[in-house]
Amino acid sequence: MSIPPPVYDPPFNVTRASHAVLSVKDLGKSRAFYVDLIGFIVSHEDKDAIYLRGVAEACHHSLVLRRGDAPQCERVGMRVFTEEDLEKAKAWFDKAGLPAAWVERPYQGRTLHVSDALGAPLEFCATMDLKPRLIVDFEHHHGAVPQRLDHFQLLVPDVRRECEFYMRLGFRLSEYISPDGSDELLFVFLQRKGNPHDIVFAPGAGPRFHHVAFAIPESYLFFYVCDLASNMGFAENIEFGPGRHGPGHALFVYMRDPDGHRIELFNTHYQVMDIENEPVRWDASYAMKRRWQLPARRQWFVEASPFAGVAPRDPPRKGDPMTLERYVAG
Amino acid sequence: MSIPPPVYDPPFNVTRASHAVLSVKDLGKSRAFYVDLIGFIVSHEDKDAIYLRGVAEACHHSLVLRRGDAPQCERVGMRVFTEEDLEKAKAWFDKAGLPAAWVERPYQGRTLHVSDALGAPLEFCATMDLKPRLIVDFEHHHGAVPQRLDHFQLLVPDVRRECEFYMRLGFRLSEYISPDGSDELLFVFLQRKGNPHDIVFAPGAGPRFHHVAFAIPESYLFFYVCDLASNMGFAENIEFGPGRHGPGHALFVYMRDPDGHRIELFNTHYQVMDIENEPVRWDASYAMKRRWQLPARRQWFVEASPFAGVAPRDPPRKGDPMTLERYVAG
Amino acid sequence: MSIPPPVYDPPFNVTRASHAVLSVKDLGKSRAFYVDLIGFIVSHEDKDAIYLRGVAEACHHSLVLRRGDAPQCERVGMRVFTEEDLEKAKAWFDKAGLPAAWVERPYQGRTLHVSDALGAPLEFCATMDLKPRLIVDFEHHHGAVPQRLDHFQLLVPDVRRECEFYMRLGFRLSEYISPDGSDELLFVFLQRKGNPHDIVFAPGAGPRFHHVAFAIPESYLFFYVCDLASNMGFAENIEFGPGRHGPGHALFVYMRDPDGHRIELFNTHYQVMDIENEPVRWDASYAMKRRWQLPARRQWFVEASPFAGVAPRDPPRKGDPMTLERYVAG
Amino acid sequence: MSIPPPVYDPPFNVTRASHAVLSVKDLGKSRAFYVDLIGFIVSHEDKDAIYLRGVAEACHHSLVLRRGDAPQCERVGMRVFTEEDLEKAKAWFDKAGLPAAWVERPYQGRTLHVSDALGAPLEFCATMDLKPRLIVDFEHHHGAVPQRLDHFQLLVPDVRRECEFYMRLGFRLSEYISPDGSDELLFVFLQRKGNPHDIVFAPGAGPRFHHVAFAIPESYLFFYVCDLASNMGFAENIEFGPGRHGPGHALFVYMRDPDGHRIELFNTHYQVMDIENEPVRWDASYAMKRRWQLPARRQWFVEASPFAGVAPRDPPRKGDPMTLERYVAG
């Protein structure tokens, strides 16, 4: 098995990871976490939902929290460039025999609901309502000062299949992890927008939503947001980090929201646009090696939000990651 | 006169600002400035040239310094996506009656030399040799830790004409400055790569090369590189800043290299990819207003590097910028 | 003339610069500046006064703003260690024939009002009411996150005389500026608390109050507070900097409050406690040399707050500092 | 049992924690760690020893590494203010029946070797040779840019006894940890120099040397030094952190040097000089609570460097700290 080939002339033009729609049990608690602690800007809120954006975003929302009984991820949202790309996407999914349905979503242009090769629910839209970009409205900056949504990570039982599927749609493989001496695709980092990630697939029971990542601008803010979290009673919500990634290279901290949904805050990373940039391979033994932080707890590897209406399937082989629990046991 | 229309299906696919080729009188002095002070990585050097890249770049070079008697900017380099785009570019320039010639350049794929609407010399290539991306090779990080080339700024006698020219090639106008109550295009910020700038045109005798900008990762490094400059005898090379931009929004510092070529160090700025993002207009009176730093000295407004073999022409009207000299005179 | 000798066994034990008492015309405007912009903590406020402290201070106040018709500095406050030191101070000033009177001041222990050798009004106290130290109460951190008062600077017509006076009280000279090739004391930096400044004397019509300085913890915050100032309409209040000091070595920014009182924000500097640490001499030509920022405007050199009831006297010779106005005139 | 009373008129004037003398097996390996990674300045080195200082220190050394077969801490060094204080110290120790002997040490003034109440070997001196303070010699800054030695921590079998001993010498108790509802002194933080620590005593078999702490100036550098450590093969030397302290309040990271000696890098903390500042009590349950980082591994609590020639004694009761091992076991 080899790396799937890049597709430079995709069937429709996906431009970037756009937004996540999460259901949460208590909007007030979620607001305390996302707005009062992390520093998201509220674009709209009512009794049923809160629409959030980062300070550098002019789009209406990159995170939608909807009140619901069972915390889950409803959809992962991507942008296509034009309305015509939406039409092409509909035709492509229809032809592929995959679900694809037009819907109306507030503050978004016409929206297409689809499922990917493993059933993960996506939505595509070409436009959103515009909101002011608050990047230099410093009096509205707070907490970690989240700038913008960067990427998603999903747990899936068949990483190669997702990799092939998204690469057929024009996603480029920026980095991947394989077992030492093997071509198996363990972890794949796929991108459309010219930096290394828009969507990442990791092995596990799924498809499930592992995390959504937002860029923050200064390493100082990793400490500040953790300190603030501690003062506000959110210390236990800090799951992993601050630390330094191997693949992707950024500083990171992972937090769990009041419903257990996971977000990553990380600082911005490298640009990857040139055609000569081949995917970077990491041997699993090297990628999983400690940079300097201790390993993640087991929960980081196995816990994830279910997708609405999607029953996770187990992968063929169970993983055996180097968890913190294994590390301290020696 | 109105804003030129965006072109979403350009004649060939320019992906990003790529590299600048500058001639300098003394490679040793230039090396002290760019490598020992700013922190560029040397990809190659010999007695005639130094090829430099930022720590986050995997391309062979983003800055080429060539030994020459008269300091000038030889070329501004852009990337196109594929070899096929190069062919399309050749055909387009030929048809437009503009200069276009194939050349060979070291460490680059086939390269096309062209001149833009006002005679500024560009070169396009689709590929370069690859070098290791040193973004987490912290033992090689130094000075301002330049990450990557971001954009160019040129002084030109006819900003609108350049704006129209580059927009026909698919560049999108992210921001522009107009005189209050007028549609004249004073300053235009054009982009291909999804953040607000790849090339910026400002009014003045030209075409001349005003600066090339490199992204740096932490605001701490603005102070550090200035402090280091002072210790290394480069205090007078700091021309303007550190300060905060109006358009573009980034922190910045402008420095002059030993030959007077100007570079900008700035921190990374916002993403702009969505089709609904209309160009942001700034009234000149507002854009030129002090954010918090004092205004730039007159030299920042009028001094620039000549392009090799290009005689600058004066703009029809002389500008009257708010210089530091005017500001302190009250 | 030589440097005055250190006195290791002073007549009473002054421990540190403690607080400034400023009169302001509009407490609301001052509050917007000091609390909403800079980030001071309000220890107490009523219709006549606001008592402020930094986030790392457990003392009740380090800055007192009192409503008054004419903006002036009422007193510069110093701490002595014990009540017994206060008694010794009273006796010493009485014996020296200098004004010294017991007063009651809110939230302070018994307080002694005195005038120094040139008539600058000081107050000494040994204790204040205690308030919570909010150094890790991050939800109360704002703006520049001022930590604590560090030092005062006064303009005086006879720097040597002040230097001799304070050194007799046990202050140690950490640094001083002399004209090249002369022993004249142009600028003197005096300390009691073990870092280089508690009180600084500079030449000029006086005694007048030049500034009070507060420590801030991260260089990032210099940019943040300037950005915030700009957003809040305080851009013109930023007088000088951010920049890097010669003597003292810290990063700094000077701001003028709504009444024109000057504060310095700077980052913390070196420890100086050991008996072998001789005063560091700076030649005027070197100390005044540009590090990397441009020189201060003329107003920074000559404008200062009058002391209540003290008529300034001119120095014997007029200074000729390198102002920004001179610098840009070339 | 109550808190020991402060002594404001001590028998001799200790001014600050000064230096540590450690024996190491391989000076080359130690140099790689302390100089190439952490960024200490070499004041002197020969085949038997390396003398190091921080960039903000004008004293000859704050860390002495001596070649020796068995890694141990030879001495903990303190400064007294004058030579007369040294004489008073000699007399005091003699009278107390504790060891006290004059020795000569390179680059130090006359030096007094003593042992404290539990046998920990100290040395006092009033002066050292002077070296240039490199605080703004940015071209010599590297790694974590250590500024200066701040404090020591020792493990001792009788914390109260050490607390009483050092308080009789004029040390002031800034903070302490007691079991909830008890007056037992579990952890004591003692200071002379006006910030919260010069020497800290924690319970454990001892006296042993737990760590020496150096101040670093920017939170950015915590990440940078960890990243650099990882690149240089020192990832496993990072023992705990980066994290945020409860008592003392600073950010920290603990590292083990190639011989297992522990150093702490932390950012500077609050000033404590005023007589009304009572010791701050922390209930053990609160102090040991997670701020946001995970707990320290067991090794942080129990491993420490032996003092030369001092056999550690066990404390009467074994502690039961919340280690990472206990935490992840749930």
PDB file of C-alpha atoms in Angstrom, chain A residues 28-220:
ATOM      1  CA  GLY A  28     -24.991  28.884  30.574  1.00  0.00           C
ATOM      2  CA  LYS A  29     -22.205  26.542  31.609  1.00  0.00           C
ATOM      3  CA  SER A  30     -20.922  26.367  28.053  1.00  0.00           C
ATOM      4  CA  ARG A  31     -20.939  30.145  27.823  1.00  0.00           C
ATOM      5  CA  ALA A  32     -18.861  30.396  31.014  1.00  0.00           C
ATOM      6  CA  PHE A  33     -16.306  28.069  29.449  1.00  0.00           C
ATOM      7  CA  TYR A  34     -16.170  29.352  25.882  1.00  0.00           C
ATOM      8  CA  VAL A  35     -16.804  33.060  26.430  1.00  0.00           C
ATOM      9  CA  ASP A  36     -15.768  33.920  29.995  1.00  0.00           C
ATOM     10  CA  LEU A  37     -12.740  31.637  30.053  1.00  0.00           C
ATOM     11  CA  ILE A  38     -11.534  31.045  26.476  1.00  0.00           C
ATOM     12  CA  GLY A  39     -12.599  34.419  25.099  1.00  0.00           C
ATOM     13  CA  PHE A  40     -14.822  33.629  22.122  1.00  0.00           C
ATOM     14  CA  ILE A  41     -16.920  36.440  20.690  1.00  0.00           C
ATOM     15  CA  VAL A  42     -20.677  35.928  20.776  1.00  0.00           C
ATOM     16  CA  SER A  43     -22.174  36.590  17.343  1.00  0.00           C
ATOM     17  CA  HIS A  44     -25.674  35.593  18.397  1.00  0.00           C
ATOM     18  CA  GLU A  45     -27.315  33.838  21.294  1.00  0.00           C
ATOM     19  CA  ASP A  46     -30.843  32.839  22.165  1.00  0.00           C
ATOM     20  CA  LYS A  47     -32.411  30.235  24.416  1.00  0.00           C
ATOM     21  CA  ASP A  48     -31.532  27.406  22.038  1.00  0.00           C
ATOM     22  CA  ALA A  49     -28.089  28.199  20.713  1.00  0.00           C
ATOM     23  CA  ILE A  50     -24.954  30.326  20.974  1.00  0.00           C
ATOM     24  CA  TYR A  51     -22.999  31.243  17.832  1.00  0.00           C
ATOM     25  CA  LEU A  52     -19.339  32.002  18.487  1.00  0.00           C
ATOM     26  CA  ARG A  53     -16.434  33.272  16.453  1.00  0.00           C
ATOM     27  CA  GLY A  54     -12.757  34.027  17.062  1.00  0.00           C
ATOM     28  CA  VAL A  55     -11.488  37.614  17.212  1.00  0.00           C
ATOM     29  CA  ALA A  56      -9.866  37.342  13.773  1.00  0.00           C
ATOM     30  CA  GLU A  57     -12.921  35.936  12.070  1.00  0.00           C
ATOM     31  CA  ALA A  58     -15.303  37.977   9.914  1.00  0.00           C
ATOM     32  CA  CYS A  59     -17.590  35.001   9.346  1.00  0.00           C
ATOM     33  CA  HIS A  60     -20.642  34.764  11.575  1.00  0.00           C
ATOM     34  CA  HIS A  61     -19.597  31.652  13.458  1.00  0.00           C
ATOM     35  CA  SER A  62     -16.978  28.988  13.732  1.00  0.00           C
ATOM     36  CA  LEU A  63     -18.545  27.255  16.718  1.00  0.00           C
ATOM     37  CA  VAL A  64     -22.250  26.647  17.224  1.00  0.00           C
ATOM     38  CA  LEU A  65     -23.450  25.378  20.589  1.00  0.00           C
ATOM     39  CA  ARG A  66     -26.995  24.056  20.508  1.00  0.00           C
ATOM     40  CA  ARG A  67     -28.956  23.059  23.568  1.00  0.00           C
ATOM     41  CA  GLY A  68     -29.598  19.304  23.544  1.00  0.00           C
ATOM     42  CA  ASP A  69     -30.095  16.429  25.944  1.00  0.00           C
ATOM     43  CA  ALA A  70     -27.187  14.325  24.861  1.00  0.00           C
ATOM     44  CA  PRO A  71     -23.852  16.019  24.197  1.00  0.00           C
ATOM     45  CA  GLN A  72     -22.723  15.156  20.723  1.00  0.00           C
ATOM     46  CA  CYS A  73     -21.197  16.665  17.634  1.00  0.00           C
ATOM     47  CA  GLU A  74     -23.930  17.426  15.139  1.00  0.00           C
ATOM     48  CA  ARG A  75     -21.809  18.415  12.165  1.00  0.00           C
ATOM     49  CA  VAL A  76     -18.369  19.393  11.056  1.00  0.00           C
ATOM     50  CA  GLY A  77     -18.583  22.363   8.670  1.00  0.00           C
ATOM     51  CA  MET A  78     -16.386  23.117   5.654  1.00  0.00           C
ATOM     52  CA  ARG A  79     -16.372  26.020   3.272  1.00  0.00           C
ATOM     53  CA  VAL A  80     -16.482  25.672  -0.503  1.00  0.00           C
ATOM     54  CA  PHE A  81     -15.472  28.667  -2.572  1.00  0.00           C
ATOM     55  CA  THR A  82     -18.591  29.390  -4.696  1.00  0.00           C
ATOM     56  CA  GLU A  83     -22.240  28.453  -4.942  1.00  0.00           C
ATOM     57  CA  GLU A  84     -21.265  26.589  -8.083  1.00  0.00           C
ATOM     58  CA  ASP A  85     -18.882  24.472  -5.998  1.00  0.00           C
ATOM     59  CA  LEU A  86     -21.853  23.559  -3.818  1.00  0.00           C
ATOM     60  CA  GLU A  87     -23.752  22.338  -6.861  1.00  0.00           C
ATOM     61  CA  LYS A  88     -20.759  20.330  -7.975  1.00  0.00           C
ATOM     62  CA  ALA A  89     -20.466  18.841  -4.502  1.00  0.00           C
ATOM     63  CA  LYS A  90     -24.134  17.781  -4.527  1.00  0.00           C
ATOM     64  CA  ALA A  91     -23.657  16.084  -7.876  1.00  0.00           C
ATOM     65  CA  TRP A  92     -20.483  14.379  -6.738  1.00  0.00           C
ATOM     66  CA  PHE A  93     -21.999  12.943  -3.558  1.00  0.00           C
ATOM     67  CA  ASP A  94     -25.120  11.837  -5.440  1.00  0.00           C
ATOM     68  CA  LYS A  95     -22.991  10.066  -7.998  1.00  0.00           C
ATOM     69  CA  ALA A  96     -20.921   8.465  -5.235  1.00  0.00           C
ATOM     70  CA  GLY A  97     -24.085   7.134  -3.634  1.00  0.00           C
ATOM     71  CA  LEU A  98     -23.411   9.083  -0.435  1.00  0.00           C
ATOM     72  CA  PRO A  99     -26.046  11.082   1.465  1.00  0.00           C
ATOM     73  CA  ALA A 100     -26.347  14.718   0.302  1.00  0.00           C
ATOM     74  CA  ALA A 101     -29.257  17.013   1.099  1.00  0.00           C
ATOM     75  CA  TRP A 102     -29.872  20.736   0.876  1.00  0.00           C
ATOM     76  CA  VAL A 103     -30.770  22.421   4.153  1.00  0.00           C
ATOM     77  CA  GLU A 104     -31.200  25.935   5.480  1.00  0.00           C
ATOM     78  CA  ARG A 105     -29.032  26.947   8.370  1.00  0.00           C
ATOM     79  CA  PRO A 106     -29.214  30.301  10.160  1.00  0.00           C
ATOM     80  CA  TYR A 107     -26.575  32.879   9.175  1.00  0.00           C
ATOM     81  CA  GLN A 108     -25.229  30.583   6.450  1.00  0.00           C
ATOM     82  CA  GLY A 109     -25.828  30.564   2.710  1.00  0.00           C
ATOM     83  CA  ARG A 110     -27.383  27.488   1.162  1.00  0.00           C
ATOM     84  CA  THR A 111     -25.994  24.489   3.004  1.00  0.00           C
ATOM     85  CA  LEU A 112     -25.378  20.940   1.902  1.00  0.00           C
ATOM     86  CA  HIS A 113     -25.478  18.100   4.408  1.00  0.00           C
ATOM     87  CA  VAL A 114     -23.414  15.098   3.422  1.00  0.00           C
ATOM     88  CA  SER A 115     -21.759  12.097   5.031  1.00  0.00           C
ATOM     89  CA  ASP A 116     -18.226  11.101   4.296  1.00  0.00           C
ATOM     90  CA  ALA A 117     -16.930   7.641   3.406  1.00  0.00           C
ATOM     91  CA  LEU A 118     -17.298   6.399   6.982  1.00  0.00           C
ATOM     92  CA  GLY A 119     -20.513   8.228   7.760  1.00  0.00           C
ATOM     93  CA  ALA A 120     -19.168  11.331   9.523  1.00  0.00           C
ATOM     94  CA  PRO A 121     -21.731  14.110   9.062  1.00  0.00           C
ATOM     95  CA  LEU A 122     -20.378  17.195   7.279  1.00  0.00           C
ATOM     96  CA  GLU A 123     -21.951  20.368   6.056  1.00  0.00           C
ATOM     97  CA  PHE A 124     -20.700  22.572   3.232  1.00  0.00           C
ATOM     98  CA  CYS A 125     -21.602  26.171   2.576  1.00  0.00           C
ATOM     99  CA  ALA A 126     -20.097  28.862   0.383  1.00  0.00           C
ATOM    100  CA  THR A 127     -21.021  31.910   2.453  1.00  0.00           C
ATOM    101  CA  MET A 128     -21.993  33.131   5.893  1.00  0.00           C
ATOM    102  CA  ASP A 129     -23.289  36.401   7.212  1.00  0.00           C
ATOM    103  CA  LEU A 130     -20.476  38.844   7.897  1.00  0.00           C
ATOM    104  CA  LYS A 131     -19.552  40.127  11.343  1.00  0.00           C
ATOM    105  CA  PRO A 132     -16.881  42.647  12.323  1.00  0.00           C
ATOM    106  CA  ARG A 133     -13.380  41.260  12.504  1.00  0.00           C
ATOM    107  CA  LEU A 134     -12.282  42.191  16.042  1.00  0.00           C
ATOM    108  CA  ILE A 135      -8.593  41.377  15.644  1.00  0.00           C
ATOM    109  CA  VAL A 136      -7.491  44.793  16.856  1.00  0.00           C
ATOM    110  CA  ASP A 137     -10.498  45.548  19.041  1.00  0.00           C
ATOM    111  CA  PHE A 138      -8.363  44.808  22.054  1.00  0.00           C
ATOM    112  CA  GLU A 139     -11.030  45.865  24.495  1.00  0.00           C
ATOM    113  CA  HIS A 140     -12.963  42.757  23.378  1.00  0.00           C
ATOM    114  CA  HIS A 141     -10.000  40.412  23.748  1.00  0.00           C
ATOM    115  CA  HIS A 142     -10.141  38.050  26.657  1.00  0.00           C
ATOM    116  CA  GLY A 143      -8.810  34.743  27.927  1.00  0.00           C
ATOM    117  CA  ALA A 144      -6.807  32.904  25.300  1.00  0.00           C
ATOM    118  CA  VAL A 145      -7.898  35.400  22.620  1.00  0.00           C
ATOM    119  CA  PRO A 146      -8.905  32.688  20.115  1.00  0.00           C
ATOM    120  CA  GLN A 147      -8.186  33.924  16.617  1.00  0.00           C
ATOM    121  CA  ARG A 148      -9.921  31.480  14.305  1.00  0.00           C
ATOM    122  CA  LEU A 149     -10.888  27.875  13.814  1.00  0.00           C
ATOM    123  CA  ASP A 150      -8.052  25.917  12.289  1.00  0.00           C
ATOM    124  CA  HIS A 151      -8.857  22.206  12.048  1.00  0.00           C
ATOM    125  CA  PHE A 152     -10.802  19.188  13.234  1.00  0.00           C
ATOM    126  CA  GLN A 153      -9.635  15.801  14.421  1.00  0.00           C
ATOM    127  CA  LEU A 154     -11.810  12.701  14.104  1.00  0.00           C
ATOM    128  CA  LEU A 155     -11.323   9.199  15.426  1.00  0.00           C
ATOM    129  CA  VAL A 156     -12.138   6.659  12.729  1.00  0.00           C
ATOM    130  CA  PRO A 157     -11.881   2.874  12.405  1.00  0.00           C
ATOM    131  CA  ASP A 158     -10.272   3.116   8.953  1.00  0.00           C
ATOM    132  CA  VAL A 159      -7.811   5.968   8.588  1.00  0.00           C
ATOM    133  CA  ARG A 160      -6.676   4.964   5.101  1.00  0.00           C
ATOM    134  CA  ARG A 161     -10.187   5.002   3.757  1.00  0.00           C
ATOM    135  CA  GLU A 162     -10.801   8.528   5.051  1.00  0.00           C
ATOM    136  CA  CYS A 163      -7.443   9.647   3.699  1.00  0.00           C
ATOM    137  CA  GLU A 164      -8.267   8.327   0.248  1.00  0.00           C
ATOM    138  CA  PHE A 165     -11.728   9.861   0.350  1.00  0.00           C
ATOM    139  CA  TYR A 166     -10.587  13.347   1.315  1.00  0.00           C
ATOM    140  CA  MET A 167      -7.654  13.277  -1.071  1.00  0.00           C
ATOM    141  CA  ARG A 168     -10.046  12.543  -3.920  1.00  0.00           C
ATOM    142  CA  LEU A 169     -11.755  15.807  -2.893  1.00  0.00           C
ATOM    143  CA  GLY A 170      -8.479  17.683  -3.274  1.00  0.00           C
ATOM    144  CA  PHE A 171      -7.226  17.587   0.286  1.00  0.00           C
ATOM    145  CA  ARG A 172      -3.458  17.316   0.397  1.00  0.00           C
ATOM    146  CA  LEU A 173      -1.645  15.093   2.840  1.00  0.00           C
ATOM    147  CA  SER A 174       0.817  17.277   4.738  1.00  0.00           C
ATOM    148  CA  GLU A 175       2.065  14.765   7.320  1.00  0.00           C
ATOM    149  CA  TYR A 176       1.309  11.217   8.347  1.00  0.00           C
ATOM    150  CA  ILE A 177       2.379   8.695  10.933  1.00  0.00           C
ATOM    151  CA  SER A 178       3.059   5.078  10.002  1.00  0.00           C
ATOM    152  CA  PRO A 179       4.239   2.165  12.097  1.00  0.00           C
ATOM    153  CA  ASP A 180       7.998   1.850  11.814  1.00  0.00           C
ATOM    154  CA  GLY A 181       8.795  -0.073   8.653  1.00  0.00           C
ATOM    155  CA  SER A 182       5.221  -0.081   7.382  1.00  0.00           C
ATOM    156  CA  ASP A 183       3.103   1.951   4.979  1.00  0.00           C
ATOM    157  CA  GLU A 184      -0.025   1.705   7.087  1.00  0.00           C
ATOM    158  CA  LEU A 185      -1.571   5.127   7.632  1.00  0.00           C
ATOM    159  CA  LEU A 186      -2.013   5.517  11.400  1.00  0.00           C
ATOM    160  CA  PHE A 187      -2.589   9.247  11.622  1.00  0.00           C
ATOM    161  CA  VAL A 188      -3.146  11.547   8.626  1.00  0.00           C
ATOM    162  CA  PHE A 189      -3.024  15.333   8.505  1.00  0.00           C
ATOM    163  CA  LEU A 190      -4.933  16.736   5.544  1.00  0.00           C
ATOM    164  CA  GLN A 191      -5.236  20.321   4.377  1.00  0.00           C
ATOM    165  CA  ARG A 192      -6.882  22.599   1.854  1.00  0.00           C
ATOM    166  CA  LYS A 193      -6.094  26.101   3.130  1.00  0.00           C
ATOM    167  CA  GLY A 194      -2.344  26.104   2.849  1.00  0.00           C
ATOM    168  CA  ASN A 195      -1.316  25.329   6.404  1.00  0.00           C
ATOM    169  CA  PRO A 196      -0.799  21.774   7.555  1.00  0.00           C
ATOM    170  CA  HIS A 197      -4.241  20.865   8.885  1.00  0.00           C
ATOM    171  CA  ASP A 198      -7.892  21.198   8.014  1.00  0.00           C
ATOM    172  CA  ILE A 199      -8.886  17.720   9.093  1.00  0.00           C
ATOM    173  CA  VAL A 200      -6.942  15.040  10.920  1.00  0.00           C
ATOM    174  CA  PHE A 201      -7.844  11.371  11.223  1.00  0.00           C
ATOM    175  CA  ALA A 202      -6.618   9.239  14.077  1.00  0.00           C
ATOM    176  CA  PRO A 203      -7.362   5.580  14.740  1.00  0.00           C
ATOM    177  CA  GLY A 204     -10.127   4.637  17.136  1.00  0.00           C
ATOM    178  CA  ALA A 205     -13.731   3.606  17.456  1.00  0.00           C
ATOM    179  CA  GLY A 206     -15.639   6.003  15.241  1.00  0.00           C
ATOM    180  CA  PRO A 207     -16.278   8.108  13.402  1.00  0.00           C
ATOM    181  CA  ARG A 208     -16.250  10.277  16.518  1.00  0.00           C
ATOM    182  CA  PHE A 209     -15.308  13.905  16.995  1.00  0.00           C
ATOM    183  CA  HIS A 210     -11.990  14.140  18.816  1.00  0.00           C
ATOM    184  CA  HIS A 211     -11.459  17.912  18.854  1.00  0.00           C
ATOM    185  CA  VAL A 212     -11.716  21.232  17.107  1.00  0.00           C
ATOM    186  CA  ALA A 213      -8.631  23.457  17.210  1.00  0.00           C
ATOM    187  CA  PHE A 214      -8.424  27.223  17.436  1.00  0.00           C
ATOM    188  CA  ALA A 215      -5.315  29.325  16.876  1.00  0.00           C
ATOM    189  CA  ILE A 216      -4.089  31.655  19.637  1.00  0.00           C
ATOM    190  CA  PRO A 217      -1.469  34.328  19.026  1.00  0.00           C
ATOM    191  CA  GLU A 218       1.163  34.315  21.801  1.00  0.00           C
ATOM    192  CA  SER A 219       2.764  31.579  23.869  1.00  0.00           C
ATOM    193  CA  TYR A 220       2.127  33.758  26.958  1.00  0.00           C
TER     194      TYR A 220
END
